[in-house]
Structures are given as C-alpha cells and as structure tokens.
PDB file of C-alpha atoms in Angstrom:
ATOM      1  CA  UNK A1204     173.980 145.820  88.472  1.00 52.00           C
ATOM      2  CA  UNK A1205     172.717 146.814  91.917  1.00 55.00           C
ATOM      3  CA  UNK A1206     171.192 144.059  94.127  1.00 51.00           C
ATOM      4  CA  UNK A1207     167.719 145.667  94.216  1.00 44.00           C
ATOM      5  CA  UNK A1208     167.574 145.939  90.433  1.00 45.00           C
ATOM      6  CA  UNK A1209     168.683 142.317  90.052  1.00 51.00           C
ATOM      7  CA  UNK A1210     165.972 141.208  92.499  1.00 41.00           C
ATOM      8  CA  UNK A1211     163.212 143.089  90.647  1.00 41.00           C
ATOM      9  CA  UNK A1212     164.389 141.714  87.314  1.00 46.00           C
ATOM     10  CA  UNK A1213     164.380 138.141  88.689  1.00 44.00           C
ATOM     11  CA  UNK A1214     160.845 138.577  90.083  1.00 41.00           C
ATOM     12  CA  UNK A1215     159.596 139.788  86.691  1.00 44.00           C
ATOM     13  CA  UNK A1216     161.221 136.837  84.927  1.00 47.00           C
ATOM     14  CA  UNK A1217     159.776 134.316  87.384  1.00 46.00           C
ATOM     15  CA  UNK A1218     156.303 135.865  87.098  1.00 47.00           C
ATOM     16  CA  UNK A1219     156.519 135.630  83.339  1.00 53.00           C
ATOM     17  CA  UNK A1220     157.529 131.948  83.579  1.00 55.00           C
ATOM     18  CA  UNK A1221     154.549 131.262  85.852  1.00 53.00           C
ATOM     19  CA  UNK A1222     152.193 132.864  83.368  1.00 54.00           C
ATOM     20  CA  UNK A1223     153.542 130.574  80.605  1.00 69.00           C
ATOM     21  CA  UNK A1224     152.982 127.329  82.507  1.00 85.00           C
ATOM     22  CA  UNK A1225     150.094 124.971  81.896  1.00 93.00           C
ATOM     23  CA  UNK A1226     147.422 124.866  84.591  1.00 96.00           C
ATOM     24  CA  UNK A1227     144.592 122.432  85.215  1.00 96.00           C
ATOM     25  CA  UNK A1228     141.812 125.018  85.395  1.00 97.00           C
ATOM     26  CA  UNK A1229     141.389 128.670  84.464  1.00 97.00           C
ATOM     27  CA  UNK A1230     138.382 130.606  85.743  1.00 97.00           C
ATOM     28  CA  UNK A1231     138.182 133.824  83.780  1.00 96.00           C
ATOM     29  CA  UNK A1232     136.048 136.897  83.134  1.00 96.00           C
ATOM     30  CA  UNK A1233     134.606 136.979  86.635  1.00 97.00           C
ATOM     31  CA  UNK A1234     134.125 139.222  89.637  1.00 97.00           C
ATOM     32  CA  UNK A1235     136.217 137.210  92.082  1.00 97.00           C
ATOM     33  CA  UNK A1236     136.448 138.094  95.770  1.00 97.00           C
ATOM     34  CA  UNK A1237     139.826 136.966  97.067  1.00 94.00           C
ATOM     35  CA  UNK A1238     139.605 137.743 100.791  1.00 91.00           C
ATOM     36  CA  UNK A1239     142.873 139.663 100.513  1.00 91.00           C
ATOM     37  CA  UNK A1240     142.440 143.143 102.028  1.00 93.00           C
ATOM     38  CA  UNK A1241     145.083 144.631  99.741  1.00 92.00           C
ATOM     39  CA  UNK A1242     143.751 143.018  96.572  1.00 91.00           C
ATOM     40  CA  UNK A1243     140.113 142.072  97.293  1.00 95.00           C
ATOM     41  CA  UNK A1244     138.978 141.616  93.688  1.00 97.00           C
ATOM     42  CA  UNK A1245     140.311 139.709  90.685  1.00 97.00           C
ATOM     43  CA  UNK A1246     139.148 138.779  87.185  1.00 97.00           C
ATOM     44  CA  UNK A1247     140.738 135.354  86.818  1.00 97.00           C
ATOM     45  CA  UNK A1248     142.111 132.474  88.894  1.00 97.00           C
ATOM     46  CA  UNK A1249     144.382 129.681  87.683  1.00 96.00           C
ATOM     47  CA  UNK A1250     144.450 126.329  89.499  1.00 96.00           C
ATOM     48  CA  UNK A1251     147.206 123.704  89.315  1.00 95.00           C
ATOM     49  CA  UNK A1252     147.488 120.459  91.314  1.00 93.00           C
ATOM     50  CA  UNK A1253     144.432 121.396  93.421  1.00 89.00           C
ATOM     51  CA  UNK A1254     146.069 124.647  94.493  1.00 92.00           C
ATOM     52  CA  UNK A1255     145.511 128.263  93.467  1.00 94.00           C
ATOM     53  CA  UNK A1256     148.427 128.869  91.110  1.00 95.00           C
ATOM     54  CA  UNK A1257     147.900 132.490  90.116  1.00 95.00           C
ATOM     55  CA  UNK A1258     145.351 135.299  90.489  1.00 95.00           C
ATOM     56  CA  UNK A1259     145.056 138.411  88.377  1.00 95.00           C
ATOM     57  CA  UNK A1260     142.978 141.052  86.647  1.00 94.00           C
ATOM     58  CA  UNK A1261     142.209 141.780  83.013  1.00 90.00           C
ATOM     59  CA  UNK A1262     145.024 144.316  82.829  1.00 90.00           C
ATOM     60  CA  UNK A1263     147.385 141.363  83.386  1.00 90.00           C
ATOM     61  CA  UNK A1264     145.640 138.442  81.638  1.00 92.00           C
ATOM     62  CA  UNK A1265     146.781 134.866  82.124  1.00 93.00           C
ATOM     63  CA  UNK A1266     148.889 133.885  79.117  1.00 90.00           C
ATOM     64  CA  UNK A1267     149.616 130.243  79.895  1.00 92.00           C
ATOM     65  CA  UNK A1268     147.714 127.165  78.761  1.00 94.00           C
ATOM     66  CA  UNK A1269     144.799 125.631  80.630  1.00 95.00           C
ATOM     67  CA  UNK A1270     143.464 122.089  80.360  1.00 96.00           C
ATOM     68  CA  UNK A1271     139.985 123.409  81.238  1.00 97.00           C
ATOM     69  CA  UNK A1272     138.688 126.965  81.005  1.00 97.00           C
ATOM     70  CA  UNK A1273     135.454 128.258  82.537  1.00 97.00           C
ATOM     71  CA  UNK A1274     134.080 131.645  81.473  1.00 97.00           C
ATOM     72  CA  UNK A1275     132.355 133.146  84.513  1.00 97.00           C
ATOM     73  CA  UNK A1276     130.497 135.682  82.345  1.00 97.00           C
ATOM     74  CA  UNK A1277     131.131 138.448  84.878  1.00 96.00           C
ATOM     75  CA  UNK A1278     129.422 136.474  87.670  1.00 97.00           C
ATOM     76  CA  UNK A1279     130.474 136.668  91.309  1.00 97.00           C
ATOM     77  CA  UNK A1280     132.865 134.015  92.589  1.00 96.00           C
ATOM     78  CA  UNK A1281     133.806 133.616  96.262  1.00 95.00           C
ATOM     79  CA  UNK A1282     135.741 131.005  98.258  1.00 94.00           C
ATOM     80  CA  UNK A1283     133.676 127.925  99.094  1.00 95.00           C
ATOM     81  CA  UNK A1284     131.597 127.869 102.266  1.00 96.00           C
ATOM     82  CA  UNK A1285     132.331 125.604 105.235  1.00 96.00           C
ATOM     83  CA  UNK A1286     129.461 123.921 107.113  1.00 96.00           C
ATOM     84  CA  UNK A1287     130.780 123.272 110.600  1.00 92.00           C
ATOM     85  CA  UNK A1288     128.037 120.907 111.811  1.00 90.00           C
ATOM     86  CA  UNK A1289     126.650 118.290 109.431  1.00 92.00           C
ATOM     87  CA  UNK A1290     125.136 114.823 109.840  1.00 92.00           C
ATOM     88  CA  UNK A1291     125.867 113.880 106.249  1.00 92.00           C
ATOM     89  CA  UNK A1292     124.374 110.394 106.233  1.00 92.00           C
ATOM     90  CA  UNK A1293     121.172 111.720 107.813  1.00 93.00           C
ATOM     91  CA  UNK A1294     121.006 114.571 105.309  1.00 95.00           C
ATOM     92  CA  UNK A1295     121.283 112.164 102.400  1.00 95.00           C
ATOM     93  CA  UNK A1296     118.536 110.024 103.901  1.00 96.00           C
ATOM     94  CA  UNK A1297     116.211 113.004 104.316  1.00 96.00           C
ATOM     95  CA  UNK A1298     116.819 114.043 100.710  1.00 96.00           C
ATOM     96  CA  UNK A1299     116.282 110.627  99.096  1.00 96.00           C
ATOM     97  CA  UNK A1300     113.952 108.883 101.555  1.00 97.00           C
ATOM     98  CA  UNK A1301     111.491 111.096 103.470  1.00 98.00           C
ATOM     99  CA  UNK A1302     111.767 114.555 105.009  1.00 97.00           C
ATOM    100  CA  UNK A1303     109.132 115.370 107.647  1.00 97.00           C
ATOM    101  CA  UNK A1304     110.941 118.188 109.441  1.00 95.00           C
ATOM    102  CA  UNK A1305     108.260 120.721 108.515  1.00 94.00           C
ATOM    103  CA  UNK A1306     105.307 118.335 108.921  1.00 96.00           C
ATOM    104  CA  UNK A1307     102.994 118.970 111.862  1.00 94.00           C
ATOM    105  CA  UNK A1308      99.486 117.936 110.795  1.00 95.00           C
ATOM    106  CA  UNK A1309      97.668 115.073 109.099  1.00 97.00           C
ATOM    107  CA  UNK A1310      97.366 116.708 105.671  1.00 97.00           C
ATOM    108  CA  UNK A1311     101.088 117.450 105.472  1.00 97.00           C
ATOM    109  CA  UNK A1312     101.958 113.927 106.608  1.00 98.00           C
ATOM    110  CA  UNK A1313      99.651 112.282 104.071  1.00 98.00           C
ATOM    111  CA  UNK A1314     100.913 114.434 101.190  1.00 98.00           C
ATOM    112  CA  UNK A1315     104.584 113.858 102.017  1.00 98.00           C
ATOM    113  CA  UNK A1316     104.208 110.115 102.538  1.00 98.00           C
ATOM    114  CA  UNK A1317     102.221 109.796  99.297  1.00 98.00           C
ATOM    115  CA  UNK A1318     104.902 111.675  97.343  1.00 98.00           C
ATOM    116  CA  UNK A1319     107.548 109.425  98.835  1.00 97.00           C
ATOM    117  CA  UNK A1320     105.724 106.223  97.854  1.00 98.00           C
ATOM    118  CA  UNK A1321     105.475 107.504  94.290  1.00 97.00           C
ATOM    119  CA  UNK A1322     109.216 108.141  94.214  1.00 95.00           C
ATOM    120  CA  UNK A1323     110.613 105.036  95.944  1.00 95.00           C
ATOM    121  CA  UNK A1324     110.410 101.511  94.455  1.00 94.00           C
ATOM    122  CA  UNK A1325     107.798  99.151  95.915  1.00 96.00           C
ATOM    123  CA  UNK A1326     109.152  97.311  98.933  1.00 95.00           C
ATOM    124  CA  UNK A1327     111.448 100.164  99.991  1.00 96.00           C
ATOM    125  CA  UNK A1328     111.314 101.107 103.656  1.00 98.00           C
ATOM    126  CA  UNK A1329     110.229 104.656 104.474  1.00 98.00           C
ATOM    127  CA  UNK A1330     111.946 105.573 107.722  1.00 98.00           C
ATOM    128  CA  UNK A1331     112.810 108.353 110.134  1.00 96.00           C
ATOM    129  CA  UNK A1332     111.806 111.756 108.715  1.00 96.00           C
ATOM    130  CA  UNK A1333     111.726 113.559 112.089  1.00 95.00           C
ATOM    131  CA  UNK A1334     108.240 115.065 111.949  1.00 95.00           C
ATOM    132  CA  UNK A1335     107.450 118.198 113.937  1.00 92.00           C
ATOM    133  CA  UNK A1336     110.999 119.546 114.230  1.00 88.00           C
ATOM    134  CA  UNK A1337     110.324 123.042 112.933  1.00 87.00           C
ATOM    135  CA  UNK A1338     107.109 123.335 114.906  1.00 84.00           C
ATOM    136  CA  UNK A1339     108.841 122.233 118.113  1.00 75.00           C
ATOM    137  CA  UNK A1340     111.565 124.800 117.675  1.00 71.00           C
ATOM    138  CA  UNK A1341     108.982 127.541 117.086  1.00 70.00           C
ATOM    139  CA  UNK A1342     107.138 126.462 120.246  1.00 58.00           C
ATOM    140  CA  UNK A1343     110.231 127.416 122.201  1.00 53.00           C
ATOM    141  CA  UNK A1344     110.146 130.934 120.783  1.00 50.00           C
ATOM    142  CA  UNK A1345     108.070 133.868 121.953  1.00 43.00           C
ATOM    143  CA  UNK A1346     104.430 133.483 121.002  1.00 45.00           C
ATOM    144  CA  UNK A1347     104.754 129.743 120.452  1.00 48.00           C
ATOM    145  CA  UNK A1348     103.589 128.382 123.803  1.00 54.00           C
ATOM    146  CA  UNK A1349      99.976 127.892 122.702  1.00 54.00           C
ATOM    147  CA  UNK A1350     100.936 125.513 119.897  1.00 58.00           C
ATOM    148  CA  UNK A1351     100.447 121.775 120.368  1.00 69.00           C
ATOM    149  CA  UNK A1352     102.521 118.827 119.205  1.00 79.00           C
ATOM    150  CA  UNK A1353     101.130 116.606 116.446  1.00 91.00           C
ATOM    151  CA  UNK A1354     100.648 112.890 117.117  1.00 94.00           C
ATOM    152  CA  UNK A1355      99.757 110.925 113.957  1.00 97.00           C
ATOM    153  CA  UNK A1356      97.810 107.664 113.573  1.00 98.00           C
ATOM    154  CA  UNK A1357      98.443 104.729 111.258  1.00 98.00           C
ATOM    155  CA  UNK A1358      95.009 105.174 109.649  1.00 98.00           C
ATOM    156  CA  UNK A1359      96.368 108.372 108.062  1.00 98.00           C
ATOM    157  CA  UNK A1360      98.882 106.422 105.965  1.00 98.00           C
ATOM    158  CA  UNK A1361      97.860 102.714 105.760  1.00 98.00           C
ATOM    159  CA  UNK A1362      95.769 103.116 102.621  1.00 97.00           C
ATOM    160  CA  UNK A1363      98.552 104.914 100.709  1.00 98.00           C
ATOM    161  CA  UNK A1364     101.450 102.686 101.808  1.00 98.00           C
ATOM    162  CA  UNK A1365     100.259  99.229 100.788  1.00 97.00           C
ATOM    163  CA  UNK A1366     103.588  98.535  99.048  1.00 98.00           C
ATOM    164  CA  UNK A1367     105.970 100.332 101.416  1.00 98.00           C
ATOM    165  CA  UNK A1368     106.707  99.458 105.060  1.00 98.00           C
ATOM    166  CA  UNK A1369     106.819 102.672 107.086  1.00 98.00           C
ATOM    167  CA  UNK A1370     108.428 103.490 110.419  1.00 98.00           C
ATOM    168  CA  UNK A1371     108.855 107.250 110.725  1.00 98.00           C
ATOM    169  CA  UNK A1372     109.921 109.074 113.862  1.00 97.00           C
ATOM    170  CA  UNK A1373     109.272 112.344 115.611  1.00 94.00           C
ATOM    171  CA  UNK A1374     112.135 114.854 115.674  1.00 90.00           C
ATOM    172  CA  UNK A1375     113.260 113.750 119.163  1.00 86.00           C
ATOM    173  CA  UNK A1376     113.156 110.017 118.236  1.00 87.00           C
ATOM    174  CA  UNK A1377     110.978 109.329 121.304  1.00 88.00           C
ATOM    175  CA  UNK A1378     107.905 108.404 119.257  1.00 94.00           C
ATOM    176  CA  UNK A1379     107.541 106.465 116.028  1.00 97.00           C
ATOM    177  CA  UNK A1380     104.665 105.754 113.644  1.00 98.00           C
ATOM    178  CA  UNK A1381     104.470 102.374 111.893  1.00 98.00           C
ATOM    179  CA  UNK A1382     102.062 101.344 109.146  1.00 98.00           C
ATOM    180  CA  UNK A1383     100.408  97.943 108.739  1.00 98.00           C
ATOM    181  CA  UNK A1384     103.235  96.455 106.647  1.00 98.00           C
ATOM    182  CA  UNK A1385     105.909  97.486 109.138  1.00 98.00           C
ATOM    183  CA  UNK A1386     103.901  96.247 112.123  1.00 98.00           C
ATOM    184  CA  UNK A1387     103.422  92.893 110.445  1.00 98.00           C
ATOM    185  CA  UNK A1388     107.153  92.641 109.678  1.00 97.00           C
ATOM    186  CA  UNK A1389     108.039  93.576 113.254  1.00 97.00           C
ATOM    187  CA  UNK A1390     105.448  91.266 114.817  1.00 97.00           C
ATOM    188  CA  UNK A1391     103.821  94.124 116.731  1.00 97.00           C
ATOM    189  CA  UNK A1392     100.099  94.573 117.358  1.00 96.00           C
ATOM    190  CA  UNK A1393      99.256  98.272 117.594  1.00 96.00           C
ATOM    191  CA  UNK A1394      95.931  99.868 116.752  1.00 96.00           C
ATOM    192  CA  UNK A1395      97.403 103.369 116.490  1.00 97.00           C
ATOM    193  CA  UNK A1396     100.798 102.449 115.026  1.00 97.00           C
ATOM    194  CA  UNK A1397     102.488 104.609 117.678  1.00 98.00           C
ATOM    195  CA  UNK A1398     105.647 103.083 119.172  1.00 98.00           C
ATOM    196  CA  UNK A1399     107.546 104.482 122.139  1.00 95.00           C
ATOM    197  CA  UNK A1400     110.514 103.776 124.396  1.00 90.00           C
ATOM    198  CA  UNK A1401     112.134 100.363 124.234  1.00 93.00           C
ATOM    199  CA  UNK A1402     109.530  99.098 121.779  1.00 96.00           C
ATOM    200  CA  UNK A1403     110.519 101.808 119.307  1.00 96.00           C
ATOM    201  CA  UNK A1404     114.242 101.243 119.826  1.00 94.00           C
ATOM    202  CA  UNK A1405     113.811  97.517 119.233  1.00 96.00           C
ATOM    203  CA  UNK A1406     111.721  98.142 116.118  1.00 97.00           C
ATOM    204  CA  UNK A1407     114.280 100.538 114.644  1.00 96.00           C
ATOM    205  CA  UNK A1408     117.041  97.984 115.194  1.00 95.00           C
ATOM    206  CA  UNK A1409     115.125  95.405 113.121  1.00 97.00           C
ATOM    207  CA  UNK A1410     114.784  97.543 109.993  1.00 96.00           C
ATOM    208  CA  UNK A1411     116.899  95.961 107.220  1.00 95.00           C
ATOM    209  CA  UNK A1412     120.238  97.714 106.748  1.00 93.00           C
ATOM    210  CA  UNK A1413     120.709  99.800 103.642  1.00 93.00           C
ATOM    211  CA  UNK A1414     122.877  98.479 100.836  1.00 94.00           C
ATOM    212  CA  UNK A1415     126.182 100.176 100.141  1.00 95.00           C
ATOM    213  CA  UNK A1416     124.824 101.393  96.798  1.00 95.00           C
ATOM    214  CA  UNK A1417     121.923 103.045  98.615  1.00 95.00           C
ATOM    215  CA  UNK A1418     124.294 104.787 101.044  1.00 95.00           C
ATOM    216  CA  UNK A1419     126.366 105.892  98.061  1.00 97.00           C
ATOM    217  CA  UNK A1420     123.319 107.315  96.263  1.00 96.00           C
ATOM    218  CA  UNK A1421     122.234 109.242  99.371  1.00 96.00           C
ATOM    219  CA  UNK A1422     125.682 110.787  99.797  1.00 97.00           C
ATOM    220  CA  UNK A1423     125.812 111.765  96.126  1.00 97.00           C
ATOM    221  CA  UNK A1424     122.475 113.529  96.565  1.00 97.00           C
ATOM    222  CA  UNK A1425     123.764 115.341  99.663  1.00 97.00           C
ATOM    223  CA  UNK A1426     126.901 116.394  97.772  1.00 98.00           C
ATOM    224  CA  UNK A1427     124.670 117.717  95.003  1.00 97.00           C
ATOM    225  CA  UNK A1428     122.964 119.925  97.592  1.00 97.00           C
ATOM    226  CA  UNK A1429     126.367 121.098  98.839  1.00 97.00           C
ATOM    227  CA  UNK A1430     127.374 122.113  95.319  1.00 97.00           C
ATOM    228  CA  UNK A1431     124.078 123.944  94.872  1.00 96.00           C
ATOM    229  CA  UNK A1432     124.848 126.179  97.867  1.00 96.00           C
ATOM    230  CA  UNK A1433     128.606 126.481  97.374  1.00 96.00           C
ATOM    231  CA  UNK A1434     129.586 124.321 100.355  1.00 98.00           C
ATOM    232  CA  UNK A1435     133.050 122.879  99.715  1.00 97.00           C
ATOM    233  CA  UNK A1436     134.039 121.725 103.228  1.00 97.00           C
ATOM    234  CA  UNK A1437     132.004 120.056 105.963  1.00 96.00           C
ATOM    235  CA  UNK A1438     132.528 118.826 109.509  1.00 93.00           C
ATOM    236  CA  UNK A1439     130.548 115.597 109.530  1.00 93.00           C
ATOM    237  CA  UNK A1440     129.187 113.487 112.380  1.00 89.00           C
ATOM    238  CA  UNK A1441     127.961 110.207 110.873  1.00 88.00           C
ATOM    239  CA  UNK A1442     128.235 106.459 111.585  1.00 84.00           C
ATOM    240  CA  UNK A1443     131.627 104.833 110.904  1.00 78.00           C
ATOM    241  CA  UNK A1444     130.512 103.116 107.679  1.00 82.00           C
ATOM    242  CA  UNK A1445     130.136 106.566 106.113  1.00 89.00           C
ATOM    243  CA  UNK A1446     133.919 106.604 105.752  1.00 85.00           C
ATOM    244  CA  UNK A1447     133.744 103.686 103.311  1.00 88.00           C
ATOM    245  CA  UNK A1448     131.259 105.742 101.301  1.00 94.00           C
ATOM    246  CA  UNK A1449     133.619 108.724 101.236  1.00 93.00           C
ATOM    247  CA  UNK A1450     136.510 106.513 100.105  1.00 91.00           C
ATOM    248  CA  UNK A1451     134.437 105.165  97.215  1.00 95.00           C
ATOM    249  CA  UNK A1452     133.283 108.641  96.222  1.00 97.00           C
ATOM    250  CA  UNK A1453     136.886 109.815  96.211  1.00 95.00           C
ATOM    251  CA  UNK A1454     137.924 106.874  94.017  1.00 94.00           C
ATOM    252  CA  UNK A1455     135.164 107.788  91.559  1.00 96.00           C
ATOM    253  CA  UNK A1456     136.146 111.460  91.539  1.00 95.00           C
ATOM    254  CA  UNK A1457     132.697 112.262  92.934  1.00 97.00           C
ATOM    255  CA  UNK A1458     133.717 113.641  96.344  1.00 97.00           C
ATOM    256  CA  UNK A1459     133.136 117.335  95.669  1.00 97.00           C
ATOM    257  CA  UNK A1460     133.334 118.564  99.277  1.00 97.00           C
ATOM    258  CA  UNK A1461     136.265 118.074 101.633  1.00 96.00           C
ATOM    259  CA  UNK A1462     135.249 116.056 104.691  1.00 95.00           C
ATOM    260  CA  UNK A1463     136.469 116.453 108.259  1.00 92.00           C
ATOM    261  CA  UNK A1464     134.997 113.413 109.980  1.00 88.00           C
ATOM    262  CA  UNK A1465     133.983 113.379 113.637  1.00 82.00           C
ATOM    263  CA  UNK A1466     132.806 110.060 115.093  1.00 68.00           C
ATOM    264  CA  UNK A1467     129.768 110.776 117.217  1.00 66.00           C
ATOM    265  CA  UNK A1468     130.342 108.161 119.924  1.00 63.00           C
ATOM    266  CA  UNK A1469     133.384 106.721 121.660  1.00 57.00           C
ATOM    267  CA  UNK A1470     132.420 103.199 120.652  1.00 56.00           C
ATOM    268  CA  UNK A1471     132.367 104.310 117.029  1.00 59.00           C
ATOM    269  CA  UNK A1472     135.835 105.789 117.384  1.00 60.00           C
ATOM    270  CA  UNK A1473     137.074 102.438 118.739  1.00 65.00           C
ATOM    271  CA  UNK A1474     135.523 100.703 115.747  1.00 66.00           C
ATOM    272  CA  UNK A1475     137.330 103.107 113.418  1.00 65.00           C
ATOM    273  CA  UNK A1476     140.664 102.226 115.021  1.00 64.00           C
ATOM    274  CA  UNK A1477     139.959  98.496 114.783  1.00 69.00           C
ATOM    275  CA  UNK A1478     139.136  98.788 111.072  1.00 64.00           C
ATOM    276  CA  UNK A1479     142.222 100.858 110.366  1.00 63.00           C
ATOM    277  CA  UNK A1480     140.281 103.970 109.385  1.00 59.00           C
ATOM    278  CA  UNK A1481     142.236 106.101 111.842  1.00 59.00           C
ATOM    279  CA  UNK A1482     145.979 106.229 111.226  1.00 54.00           C
ATOM    280  CA  UNK A1483     148.392 105.940 114.161  1.00 54.00           C
ATOM    281  CA  UNK A1484     149.279 109.549 114.883  1.00 52.00           C
ATOM    282  CA  UNK A1485     152.355 108.528 116.882  1.00 55.00           C
ATOM    283  CA  UNK A1486     154.003 106.923 113.828  1.00 58.00           C
ATOM    284  CA  UNK A1487     156.203 109.597 112.164  1.00 58.00           C
ATOM    285  CA  UNK A1488     156.296 107.584 108.914  1.00 59.00           C
ATOM    286  CA  UNK A1489     152.645 108.378 108.231  1.00 53.00           C
ATOM    287  CA  UNK A1490     152.636 111.393 105.880  1.00 49.00           C
ATOM    288  CA  UNK A1491     149.018 112.288 106.645  1.00 47.00           C
ATOM    289  CA  UNK A1492     148.408 111.353 110.288  1.00 48.00           C
ATOM    290  CA  UNK A1493     144.909 112.796 110.210  1.00 54.00           C
ATOM    291  CA  UNK A1494     143.746 111.529 106.823  1.00 69.00           C
ATOM    292  CA  UNK A1495     144.421 113.472 103.630  1.00 81.00           C
ATOM    293  CA  UNK A1496     143.310 116.674 101.934  1.00 86.00           C
ATOM    294  CA  UNK A1497     139.865 115.285 101.099  1.00 92.00           C
ATOM    295  CA  UNK A1498     139.038 113.074 104.082  1.00 90.00           C
ATOM    296  CA  UNK A1499     140.496 114.099 107.425  1.00 87.00           C
ATOM    297  CA  UNK A1500     139.972 113.274 111.095  1.00 80.00           C
ATOM    298  CA  UNK A1501     140.805 114.948 114.343  1.00 66.00           C
ATOM    299  CA  UNK A1502     137.684 115.701 116.357  1.00 70.00           C
ATOM    300  CA  UNK A1503     135.223 113.714 118.453  1.00 68.00           C
ATOM    301  CA  UNK A1504     131.593 114.390 119.294  1.00 70.00           C
ATOM    302  CA  UNK A1505     129.935 112.853 122.324  1.00 69.00           C
ATOM    303  CA  UNK A1506     127.271 113.756 124.893  1.00 69.00           C
ATOM    304  CA  UNK A1507     125.778 112.123 127.949  1.00 71.00           C
ATOM    305  CA  UNK A1508     122.163 113.262 127.986  1.00 72.00           C
ATOM    306  CA  UNK A1509     120.506 114.815 124.957  1.00 71.00           C
ATOM    307  CA  UNK A1510     120.154 118.004 122.939  1.00 71.00           C
ATOM    308  CA  UNK A1511     118.439 121.322 123.596  1.00 71.00           C
ATOM    309  CA  UNK A1512     116.469 121.321 120.337  1.00 65.00           C
ATOM    310  CA  UNK A1513     114.601 118.186 121.412  1.00 65.00           C
ATOM    311  CA  UNK A1514     114.469 119.266 125.092  1.00 70.00           C
ATOM    312  CA  UNK A1515     116.303 116.061 125.979  1.00 73.00           C
ATOM    313  CA  UNK A1516     119.357 117.850 127.409  1.00 78.00           C
ATOM    314  CA  UNK A1517     119.103 117.894 131.197  1.00 79.00           C
ATOM    315  CA  UNK A1518     119.378 121.043 133.312  1.00 80.00           C
ATOM    316  CA  UNK A1519     118.956 121.944 136.965  1.00 81.00           C
ATOM    317  CA  UNK A1520     116.475 124.660 135.968  1.00 79.00           C
ATOM    318  CA  UNK A1521     113.317 123.952 133.899  1.00 78.00           C
ATOM    319  CA  UNK A1522     112.990 124.878 130.255  1.00 75.00           C
ATOM    320  CA  UNK A1523     111.240 128.226 129.835  1.00 74.00           C
ATOM    321  CA  UNK A1524     108.395 126.599 127.873  1.00 67.00           C
ATOM    322  CA  UNK A1525     108.250 123.331 129.841  1.00 64.00           C
ATOM    323  CA  UNK A1526     108.606 123.179 133.627  1.00 58.00           C
ATOM    324  CA  UNK A1527     108.451 119.385 133.940  1.00 55.00           C
ATOM    325  CA  UNK A1528     110.663 117.603 131.429  1.00 54.00           C
ATOM    326  CA  UNK A1529     114.348 116.772 131.801  1.00 53.00           C
ATOM    327  CA  UNK A1530     115.216 118.173 135.199  1.00 51.00           C
ATOM    328  CA  UNK A1531     117.897 116.557 137.342  1.00 46.00           C
TER     329      UNK A1531
END
C-alpha cells in the first residue's frame, strides 16, 4: 500500500473514532459561525473537557454520545464576546443597588430612589449610583454646551427614604447627596445633604462594608447580564476582595464568564501578593503562573490624575467645553 493511501485511510479511521466518543455537550441543528475562513459555517459543535472537540455539518452528523444535547432550532450561534474593560464589582452594585447613570433631574432621581427603596430591605444602604454620567458625556459633544449639570437636594428624597440611609454620588465622585438617616449616622449637619471634597471621602469610608454574601449576589447578577449579551470573557478592574468572590463562584459552578483580573492600584497589587492571590511567576513548578483557565492575571491598571469622561484627567490645553478645569 502506498504511503499516501495509508495516511488517508488512517485519517478516516481516526475521524470515525472521534465521532464515536462521548462528549460533554452537543450543540446541534444550528447556524454556527466558526470564524474559519475556509469553513465559516457549521450545523453542530461537540464539546469535551471544556474544549471544542469536533465541528461539522448535517451532511456529516455527529454519531457519538453526548451527556447533554442542546437543539439550537436553526438559531445563530457565534463565539462568545470579550469585554475588554469592565469594573465588575461596580457593575454588580449598579444592577442590584442603584443605577443613576441616566439621571439628571429631580423627577428621575425621585423615581429611581423610590424604586430602589421598594426593592431593597429596610435598613439597606443606597450608595453611589453616579448620577449625571450620560448627561455629562453628551455635554462634551457637539450641541451639548448649553446643558447644565444637575445638583440635587436632600428634600427630594428624605420623605421616601425613611427606612434606608442614602449616600449617592455624582458620576465624577466629587459630589455626594446624603439623606437624613445617612447624615445622622455620619454625624454631619447639612441642610442640603450635599457633601464635597474631604467630607465626602470621609463619609464614604464610614459606610458599613458589604457582606460577602452581598458581594456574591451582585456578581451573580452581573454574570447574568453577561450571559444575556453573550459575554464569555472579561478584563476586570475591581478591588482585591473580588477575587475571593470569583473563587467562590467557581467552586459553585456559577462562574459563567472567564475573568482576566487587573488590580487597579499598585497598593492593591501588593495586597494580592501578600494574600497569595498572585502566584510566583518565577517558580517553574507552578503549572498556571498567571492563574487558570477561568481566573487569570497578568495586567495592571493605574493612573496618576483622573479620567477624561469625568474631566478629571489633566492636560496642558483646556477641554473644548471647559476652559478652566484641570489644567496643569
């Protein structure tokens, strides 16, 4: 038998053996985009040990066994999306606590705060929210220079937050709004409820820390949002304790997106090393020097001034819509 014939025969035999094997998951009857220029479309995908095991079309159906089978009903399937810039802990907080990103007037603030009080148990803190973010970004666009920033007052929310201490912040974290309960807890006398500068920073530091279960619930809600939009990998910049949350989620089988973690400050990176969250890359005995396939490390985020979206980044030239703030 000639060598080429023997090779072709062996390939056919091996392919047949692969088709007969048991896989963990079979996705069938779909319109599957593979990303392969030569074979861009497929009808089924078989997965084994968290890896794509085989791909094919209906003219060559999968003949092996599958522990789980999902009928795609001719729906489109594509590789998962990657979100390259996520503050996962903050996203979970916005989803389960309060989201004020699109709030820029009294009516919107009152409605959103009221909805939040109806959803959260009595005694729960309502914090952050980042009001005015979308409006501020639009002010930097053409036609947005005549818009004005919204500054709330505690009398807008005191009557609807009798059972919830509130300390929400503007998108740039330079201004906060506290209700009567929060002011009493903090020992601050303020007629307007508006806190700024060091007073705000001190107040934020005194808010009781969230329980681990609360952090876990927020991350589960954020992962739910990821699944909704097909996001299967994220590059996250969150506080160090978020890693403990990811570990727990992985143990529970609830970590449905792969995480590449980036500590956002040098001091946080040092804390990660001290707690053993970062493995010694110089030790060749470590099989996964940058984490594992679900939780990995390798990047660092830091900055020395601020960010452009909040006009807190400093430049030698003025911002086009503000000729005073943040110049060197």
